[in-house]
Amino acid sequence: VAFSHGFHGMTLGALALTANDFFRQAGGVPLEHVVRLPFETAAGGGLKGLEAYRAALEDASSGQTPPAAFMVEVIQAEGGVNVASPEWLHAVQELARDVGALFI
């Protein structure tokens, strides 16, 4: 799982997590298998966004499978400055732990 407005670098693996489609396409290969959720400060984000994702993971009919990891930029600076609150980070970490995923 990666979050909206995130930029993780220009290597191929990092591009897969980067939110900006323009940068992802620069890799020249399909970069799939990443679930993107709204960052805390984005529309649909915050604790309610995480709760909705948790509910989907707990619903066997949702089609969602647990992710391997949650990749979070605590301070996003690509296209503005977005800072995650301690409460939101704790909630992401708790969700990761509950579904057996890494918290990066």
mmCIF file of N, CA and C in Angstrom:
data_model
loop_
_atom_site.group_PDB
_atom_site.id
_atom_site.type_symbol
_atom_site.label_atom_id
_atom_site.label_comp_id
_atom_site.label_asym_id
_atom_site.label_seq_id
_atom_site.Cartn_x
_atom_site.Cartn_y
_atom_site.Cartn_z
ATOM 1 N N VAL A 1 0.852 -1.173 0.000
ATOM 2 C CA VAL A 1 0.000 0.000 0.000
ATOM 3 C C VAL A 1 0.895 1.232 0.000
ATOM 4 N N ALA A 2 0.607 2.138 -0.905
ATOM 5 C CA ALA A 2 1.259 3.443 -0.929
ATOM 6 C C ALA A 2 0.158 4.495 -0.823
ATOM 7 N N PHE A 3 0.537 5.713 -0.540
ATOM 8 C CA PHE A 3 -0.450 6.762 -0.302
ATOM 9 C C PHE A 3 -0.345 7.874 -1.336
ATOM 10 N N SER A 4 -1.475 8.538 -1.560
ATOM 11 C CA SER A 4 -1.537 9.608 -2.549
ATOM 12 C C SER A 4 -0.509 10.693 -2.241
ATOM 13 N N HIS A 5 -0.042 11.337 -3.288
ATOM 14 C CA HIS A 5 0.921 12.440 -3.227
ATOM 15 C C HIS A 5 2.315 11.992 -2.803
ATOM 16 N N GLY A 6 2.542 10.687 -2.740
ATOM 17 C CA GLY A 6 3.847 10.187 -2.331
ATOM 18 C C GLY A 6 4.838 10.162 -3.484
ATOM 19 N N PHE A 7 6.086 10.427 -3.184
ATOM 20 C CA PHE A 7 7.180 10.312 -4.148
ATOM 21 C C PHE A 7 8.303 9.574 -3.446
ATOM 22 N N HIS A 8 8.670 8.418 -3.985
ATOM 23 C CA HIS A 8 9.633 7.563 -3.295
ATOM 24 C C HIS A 8 10.959 7.424 -4.023
ATOM 25 N N GLY A 9 11.131 8.126 -5.137
ATOM 26 C CA GLY A 9 12.387 8.075 -5.859
ATOM 27 C C GLY A 9 12.200 7.652 -7.298
ATOM 28 N N MET A 10 13.314 7.565 -8.029
ATOM 29 C CA MET A 10 13.257 7.293 -9.462
ATOM 30 C C MET A 10 13.787 5.911 -9.839
ATOM 31 N N THR A 11 14.140 5.073 -8.870
ATOM 32 C CA THR A 11 14.505 3.707 -9.226
ATOM 33 C C THR A 11 13.230 2.951 -9.558
ATOM 34 N N LEU A 12 13.347 1.857 -10.269
ATOM 35 C CA LEU A 12 12.161 1.155 -10.749
ATOM 36 C C LEU A 12 11.248 0.709 -9.607
ATOM 37 N N GLY A 13 11.813 0.166 -8.547
ATOM 38 C CA GLY A 13 10.993 -0.261 -7.417
ATOM 39 C C GLY A 13 10.306 0.906 -6.735
ATOM 40 N N ALA A 14 11.009 2.014 -6.583
ATOM 41 C CA ALA A 14 10.425 3.196 -5.950
ATOM 42 C C ALA A 14 9.347 3.815 -6.822
ATOM 43 N N LEU A 15 9.534 3.768 -8.140
ATOM 44 C CA LEU A 15 8.528 4.323 -9.046
ATOM 45 C C LEU A 15 7.189 3.617 -8.907
ATOM 46 N N ALA A 16 7.208 2.330 -8.629
ATOM 47 C CA ALA A 16 5.956 1.587 -8.479
ATOM 48 C C ALA A 16 5.110 2.171 -7.354
ATOM 49 N N LEU A 17 5.736 2.726 -6.339
ATOM 50 C CA LEU A 17 5.027 3.286 -5.189
ATOM 51 C C LEU A 17 4.675 4.756 -5.354
ATOM 52 N N THR A 18 5.333 5.431 -6.284
ATOM 53 C CA THR A 18 5.129 6.856 -6.483
ATOM 54 C C THR A 18 3.722 7.138 -6.990
ATOM 55 N N ALA A 19 3.078 8.149 -6.450
ATOM 56 C CA ALA A 19 1.686 8.440 -6.793
ATOM 57 C C ALA A 19 1.532 9.031 -8.191
ATOM 58 N N ASN A 20 2.487 9.811 -8.647
ATOM 59 C CA ASN A 20 2.372 10.525 -9.915
ATOM 60 C C ASN A 20 2.521 9.568 -11.095
ATOM 61 N N ASP A 21 1.456 9.442 -11.877
ATOM 62 C CA ASP A 21 1.445 8.517 -13.013
ATOM 63 C C ASP A 21 2.500 8.877 -14.052
ATOM 64 N N PHE A 22 2.775 10.163 -14.246
ATOM 65 C CA PHE A 22 3.791 10.594 -15.209
ATOM 66 C C PHE A 22 5.144 9.979 -14.862
ATOM 67 N N PHE A 23 5.514 10.033 -13.602
ATOM 68 C CA PHE A 23 6.787 9.453 -13.177
ATOM 69 C C PHE A 23 6.767 7.931 -13.290
ATOM 70 N N ARG A 24 5.640 7.317 -12.919
ATOM 71 C CA ARG A 24 5.555 5.849 -13.012
ATOM 72 C C ARG A 24 5.730 5.387 -14.450
ATOM 73 N N GLN A 25 5.151 6.098 -15.401
ATOM 74 C CA GLN A 25 5.266 5.703 -16.807
ATOM 75 C C GLN A 25 6.696 5.822 -17.322
ATOM 76 N N ALA A 26 7.512 6.639 -16.671
ATOM 77 C CA ALA A 26 8.903 6.801 -17.100
ATOM 78 C C ALA A 26 9.700 5.515 -16.943
ATOM 79 N N GLY A 27 9.204 4.591 -16.138
ATOM 80 C CA GLY A 27 9.898 3.319 -15.949
ATOM 81 C C GLY A 27 9.885 2.450 -17.188
ATOM 82 N N GLY A 28 8.918 2.678 -18.072
ATOM 83 C CA GLY A 28 8.863 1.941 -19.329
ATOM 84 C C GLY A 28 8.270 0.545 -19.230
ATOM 85 N N VAL A 29 7.883 0.130 -18.046
ATOM 86 C CA VAL A 29 7.258 -1.184 -17.858
ATOM 87 C C VAL A 29 6.045 -0.992 -16.947
ATOM 88 N N PRO A 30 5.065 -1.891 -17.032
ATOM 89 C CA PRO A 30 3.913 -1.763 -16.128
ATOM 90 C C PRO A 30 4.351 -1.904 -14.665
ATOM 91 N N LEU A 31 3.929 -0.971 -13.853
ATOM 92 C CA LEU A 31 4.243 -1.006 -12.419
ATOM 93 C C LEU A 31 2.929 -1.194 -11.677
ATOM 94 N N GLU A 32 2.573 -2.448 -11.489
ATOM 95 C CA GLU A 32 1.275 -2.794 -10.926
ATOM 96 C C GLU A 32 1.435 -3.362 -9.519
ATOM 97 N N HIS A 33 0.359 -3.861 -9.002
ATOM 98 C CA HIS A 33 0.334 -4.556 -7.712
ATOM 99 C C HIS A 33 0.575 -3.630 -6.523
ATOM 100 N N VAL A 34 0.183 -2.368 -6.674
ATOM 101 C CA VAL A 34 0.258 -1.420 -5.568
ATOM 102 C C VAL A 34 -1.141 -0.868 -5.327
ATOM 103 N N VAL A 35 -1.614 -0.979 -4.108
ATOM 104 C CA VAL A 35 -2.878 -0.355 -3.715
ATOM 105 C C VAL A 35 -2.539 1.057 -3.265
ATOM 106 N N ARG A 36 -3.278 2.032 -3.760
ATOM 107 C CA ARG A 36 -3.050 3.418 -3.356
ATOM 108 C C ARG A 36 -4.241 3.908 -2.541
ATOM 109 N N LEU A 37 -3.936 4.435 -1.382
ATOM 110 C CA LEU A 37 -4.956 5.007 -0.502
ATOM 111 C C LEU A 37 -4.696 6.500 -0.345
ATOM 112 N N PRO A 38 -5.724 7.273 0.014
ATOM 113 C CA PRO A 38 -5.509 8.701 0.249
ATOM 114 C C PRO A 38 -4.622 8.926 1.474
ATOM 115 N N PHE A 39 -3.662 9.840 1.325
ATOM 116 C CA PHE A 39 -2.842 10.261 2.454
ATOM 117 C C PHE A 39 -3.746 10.947 3.478
ATOM 118 N N GLU A 40 -3.284 11.050 4.681
ATOM 119 C CA GLU A 40 -4.102 11.607 5.767
ATOM 120 C C GLU A 40 -4.748 12.936 5.393
ATOM 121 N N THR A 41 -4.012 13.826 4.744
ATOM 122 C CA THR A 41 -4.521 15.167 4.454
ATOM 123 C C THR A 41 -5.285 15.247 3.138
ATOM 124 N N ALA A 42 -5.386 14.158 2.389
ATOM 125 C CA ALA A 42 -6.086 14.156 1.101
ATOM 126 C C ALA A 42 -7.570 13.856 1.299
ATOM 127 N N ALA A 43 -8.365 14.261 0.323
ATOM 128 C CA ALA A 43 -9.801 13.960 0.367
ATOM 129 C C ALA A 43 -9.995 12.453 0.473
ATOM 130 N N GLY A 44 -10.839 12.026 1.390
ATOM 131 C CA GLY A 44 -11.087 10.600 1.594
ATOM 132 C C GLY A 44 -10.064 9.920 2.473
ATOM 133 N N GLY A 45 -9.087 10.679 2.951
ATOM 134 C CA GLY A 45 -8.033 10.098 3.780
ATOM 135 C C GLY A 45 -8.360 10.186 5.258
ATOM 136 N N GLY A 46 -7.331 10.282 6.048
ATOM 137 C CA GLY A 46 -7.520 10.357 7.491
ATOM 138 C C GLY A 46 -7.883 9.010 8.085
ATOM 139 N N LEU A 47 -8.328 9.043 9.308
ATOM 140 C CA LEU A 47 -8.669 7.804 10.007
ATOM 141 C C LEU A 47 -9.849 7.099 9.353
ATOM 142 N N LYS A 48 -10.803 7.859 8.809
ATOM 143 C CA LYS A 48 -11.958 7.234 8.159
ATOM 144 C C LYS A 48 -11.538 6.449 6.921
ATOM 145 N N GLY A 49 -10.561 6.953 6.182
ATOM 146 C CA GLY A 49 -10.063 6.224 5.019
ATOM 147 C C GLY A 49 -9.419 4.905 5.412
ATOM 148 N N LEU A 50 -8.652 4.928 6.498
ATOM 149 C CA LEU A 50 -8.031 3.692 6.981
ATOM 150 C C LEU A 50 -9.078 2.710 7.491
ATOM 151 N N GLU A 51 -10.095 3.228 8.170
ATOM 152 C CA GLU A 51 -11.166 2.361 8.670
ATOM 153 C C GLU A 51 -11.912 1.695 7.518
ATOM 154 N N ALA A 52 -12.126 2.442 6.435
ATOM 155 C CA ALA A 52 -12.811 1.866 5.270
ATOM 156 C C ALA A 52 -11.958 0.768 4.642
ATOM 157 N N TYR A 53 -10.642 0.981 4.566
ATOM 158 C CA TYR A 53 -9.757 -0.039 4.000
ATOM 159 C C TYR A 53 -9.718 -1.269 4.909
ATOM 160 N N ARG A 54 -9.673 -1.052 6.213
ATOM 161 C CA ARG A 54 -9.695 -2.171 7.161
ATOM 162 C C ARG A 54 -10.970 -2.992 6.977
ATOM 163 N N ALA A 55 -12.104 -2.312 6.854
ATOM 164 C CA ALA A 55 -13.383 -3.011 6.665
ATOM 165 C C ALA A 55 -13.361 -3.840 5.388
ATOM 166 N N ALA A 56 -12.767 -3.297 4.327
ATOM 167 C CA ALA A 56 -12.677 -4.053 3.073
ATOM 168 C C ALA A 56 -11.798 -5.287 3.246
ATOM 169 N N LEU A 57 -10.693 -5.142 3.968
ATOM 170 C CA LEU A 57 -9.807 -6.289 4.189
ATOM 171 C C LEU A 57 -10.483 -7.367 5.033
ATOM 172 N N GLU A 58 -11.352 -6.959 5.932
ATOM 173 C CA GLU A 58 -12.040 -7.916 6.804
ATOM 174 C C GLU A 58 -13.251 -8.557 6.139
ATOM 175 N N ASP A 59 -13.687 -8.016 5.003
ATOM 176 C CA ASP A 59 -14.841 -8.536 4.269
ATOM 177 C C ASP A 59 -14.352 -9.524 3.213
ATOM 178 N N ALA A 60 -14.620 -10.800 3.419
ATOM 179 C CA ALA A 60 -14.134 -11.839 2.506
ATOM 180 C C ALA A 60 -14.666 -11.670 1.089
ATOM 181 N N SER A 61 -15.750 -10.925 0.915
ATOM 182 C CA SER A 61 -16.332 -10.728 -0.415
ATOM 183 C C SER A 61 -15.881 -9.434 -1.082
ATOM 184 N N SER A 62 -14.973 -8.686 -0.468
ATOM 185 C CA SER A 62 -14.561 -7.391 -1.021
ATOM 186 C C SER A 62 -13.587 -7.523 -2.185
ATOM 187 N N GLY A 63 -12.935 -8.668 -2.290
ATOM 188 C CA GLY A 63 -11.921 -8.833 -3.325
ATOM 189 C C GLY A 63 -10.562 -8.280 -2.928
ATOM 190 N N GLN A 64 -10.453 -7.738 -1.725
ATOM 191 C CA GLN A 64 -9.189 -7.192 -1.239
ATOM 192 C C GLN A 64 -8.404 -8.276 -0.511
ATOM 193 N N THR A 65 -7.129 -8.349 -0.790
ATOM 194 C CA THR A 65 -6.255 -9.258 -0.062
ATOM 195 C C THR A 65 -5.287 -8.424 0.773
ATOM 196 N N PRO A 66 -4.837 -8.953 1.891
ATOM 197 C CA PRO A 66 -3.922 -8.180 2.730
ATOM 198 C C PRO A 66 -2.644 -7.825 1.970
ATOM 199 N N PRO A 67 -2.170 -6.601 2.137
ATOM 200 C CA PRO A 67 -0.941 -6.189 1.461
ATOM 201 C C PRO A 67 0.289 -6.756 2.156
ATOM 202 N N ALA A 68 1.406 -6.745 1.458
ATOM 203 C CA ALA A 68 2.672 -7.167 2.045
ATOM 204 C C ALA A 68 3.251 -6.080 2.935
ATOM 205 N N ALA A 69 2.981 -4.816 2.581
ATOM 206 C CA ALA A 69 3.578 -3.708 3.325
ATOM 207 C C ALA A 69 2.785 -2.425 3.122
ATOM 208 N N PHE A 70 2.962 -1.514 4.065
ATOM 209 C CA PHE A 70 2.464 -0.147 3.957
ATOM 210 C C PHE A 70 3.692 0.752 3.885
ATOM 211 N N MET A 71 3.821 1.534 2.821
ATOM 212 C CA MET A 71 4.953 2.443 2.637
ATOM 213 C C MET A 71 4.448 3.866 2.844
ATOM 214 N N VAL A 72 4.959 4.538 3.867
ATOM 215 C CA VAL A 72 4.469 5.867 4.232
ATOM 216 C C VAL A 72 5.613 6.872 4.221
ATOM 217 N N GLU A 73 5.384 7.999 3.580
ATOM 218 C CA GLU A 73 6.263 9.154 3.727
ATOM 219 C C GLU A 73 5.679 9.985 4.863
ATOM 220 N N VAL A 74 6.392 10.132 5.928
ATOM 221 C CA VAL A 74 5.891 10.878 7.081
ATOM 222 C C VAL A 74 5.721 12.354 6.717
ATOM 223 N N ILE A 75 6.668 12.883 5.955
ATOM 224 C CA ILE A 75 6.583 14.252 5.448
ATOM 225 C C ILE A 75 6.679 14.178 3.936
ATOM 226 N N GLN A 76 5.606 14.538 3.260
ATOM 227 C CA GLN A 76 5.599 14.566 1.804
ATOM 228 C C GLN A 76 5.960 15.978 1.358
ATOM 229 N N ALA A 77 6.820 16.086 0.348
ATOM 230 C CA ALA A 77 7.215 17.412 -0.128
ATOM 231 C C ALA A 77 7.116 17.541 -1.644
ATOM 232 N N GLU A 78 6.566 16.564 -2.317
ATOM 233 C CA GLU A 78 6.379 16.627 -3.766
ATOM 234 C C GLU A 78 5.032 17.291 -4.034
ATOM 235 N N GLY A 79 5.041 18.503 -4.580
ATOM 236 C CA GLY A 79 3.788 19.191 -4.876
ATOM 237 C C GLY A 79 3.125 19.796 -3.657
ATOM 238 N N GLY A 80 3.897 20.155 -2.664
ATOM 239 C CA GLY A 80 3.351 20.725 -1.434
ATOM 240 C C GLY A 80 3.887 19.967 -0.245
ATOM 241 N N VAL A 81 3.663 20.502 0.924
ATOM 242 C CA VAL A 81 4.145 19.843 2.136
ATOM 243 C C VAL A 81 2.948 19.271 2.890
ATOM 244 N N ASN A 82 2.957 17.968 3.054
ATOM 245 C CA ASN A 82 1.927 17.257 3.810
ATOM 246 C C ASN A 82 2.622 16.495 4.927
ATOM 247 N N VAL A 83 2.183 16.707 6.143
ATOM 248 C CA VAL A 83 2.809 16.069 7.302
ATOM 249 C C VAL A 83 1.786 15.163 7.977
ATOM 250 N N ALA A 84 2.158 13.912 8.156
ATOM 251 C CA ALA A 84 1.274 12.946 8.818
ATOM 252 C C ALA A 84 1.275 13.187 10.324
ATOM 253 N N SER A 85 0.104 13.072 10.918
ATOM 254 C CA SER A 85 0.008 13.232 12.374
ATOM 255 C C SER A 85 0.443 11.938 13.062
ATOM 256 N N PRO A 86 0.894 12.044 14.306
ATOM 257 C CA PRO A 86 1.245 10.834 15.053
ATOM 258 C C PRO A 86 0.072 9.857 15.165
ATOM 259 N N GLU A 87 -1.143 10.384 15.324
ATOM 260 C CA GLU A 87 -2.319 9.518 15.458
ATOM 261 C C GLU A 87 -2.554 8.700 14.189
ATOM 262 N N TRP A 88 -2.433 9.354 13.035
ATOM 263 C CA TRP A 88 -2.657 8.659 11.765
ATOM 264 C C TRP A 88 -1.564 7.612 11.530
ATOM 265 N N LEU A 89 -0.315 7.991 11.800
ATOM 266 C CA LEU A 89 0.788 7.037 11.632
ATOM 267 C C LEU A 89 0.599 5.821 12.533
ATOM 268 N N HIS A 90 0.166 6.058 13.755
ATOM 269 C CA HIS A 90 -0.087 4.948 14.676
ATOM 270 C C HIS A 90 -1.182 4.043 14.122
ATOM 271 N N ALA A 91 -2.226 4.644 13.550
ATOM 272 C CA ALA A 91 -3.328 3.850 12.990
ATOM 273 C C ALA A 91 -2.865 3.027 11.788
ATOM 274 N N VAL A 92 -2.004 3.601 10.949
ATOM 275 C CA VAL A 92 -1.465 2.841 9.810
ATOM 276 C C VAL A 92 -0.616 1.683 10.325
ATOM 277 N N GLN A 93 0.240 1.959 11.312
ATOM 278 C CA GLN A 93 1.088 0.912 11.885
ATOM 279 C C GLN A 93 0.249 -0.198 12.510
ATOM 280 N N GLU A 94 -0.806 0.169 13.207
ATOM 281 C CA GLU A 94 -1.682 -0.820 13.833
ATOM 282 C C GLU A 94 -2.374 -1.682 12.775
ATOM 283 N N LEU A 95 -2.855 -1.048 11.704
ATOM 284 C CA LEU A 95 -3.493 -1.799 10.627
ATOM 285 C C LEU A 95 -2.493 -2.757 9.988
ATOM 286 N N ALA A 96 -1.281 -2.281 9.745
ATOM 287 C CA ALA A 96 -0.249 -3.146 9.167
ATOM 288 C C ALA A 96 0.001 -4.357 10.067
ATOM 289 N N ARG A 97 0.157 -4.113 11.338
ATOM 290 C CA ARG A 97 0.399 -5.208 12.284
ATOM 291 C C ARG A 97 -0.767 -6.194 12.286
ATOM 292 N N ASP A 98 -1.984 -5.664 12.283
ATOM 293 C CA ASP A 98 -3.169 -6.522 12.356
ATOM 294 C C ASP A 98 -3.328 -7.423 11.138
ATOM 295 N N VAL A 99 -2.866 -6.964 9.970
ATOM 296 C CA VAL A 99 -3.009 -7.780 8.755
ATOM 297 C C VAL A 99 -1.713 -8.508 8.391
ATOM 298 N N GLY A 100 -0.689 -8.393 9.252
ATOM 299 C CA GLY A 100 0.566 -9.100 9.018
ATOM 300 C C GLY A 100 1.451 -8.470 7.963
ATOM 301 N N ALA A 101 1.330 -7.151 7.793
ATOM 302 C CA ALA A 101 2.116 -6.439 6.781
ATOM 303 C C ALA A 101 3.252 -5.661 7.434
ATOM 304 N N LEU A 102 4.276 -5.376 6.654
ATOM 305 C CA LEU A 102 5.358 -4.518 7.119
ATOM 306 C C LEU A 102 4.882 -3.073 7.162
ATOM 307 N N PHE A 103 5.473 -2.285 8.038
ATOM 308 C CA PHE A 103 5.217 -0.845 8.115
ATOM 309 C C PHE A 103 6.537 -0.160 7.814
ATOM 310 N N ILE A 104 6.599 0.457 6.643
ATOM 311 C CA ILE A 104 7.858 1.064 6.186
ATOM 312 C C ILE A 104 7.674 2.565 6.084
#
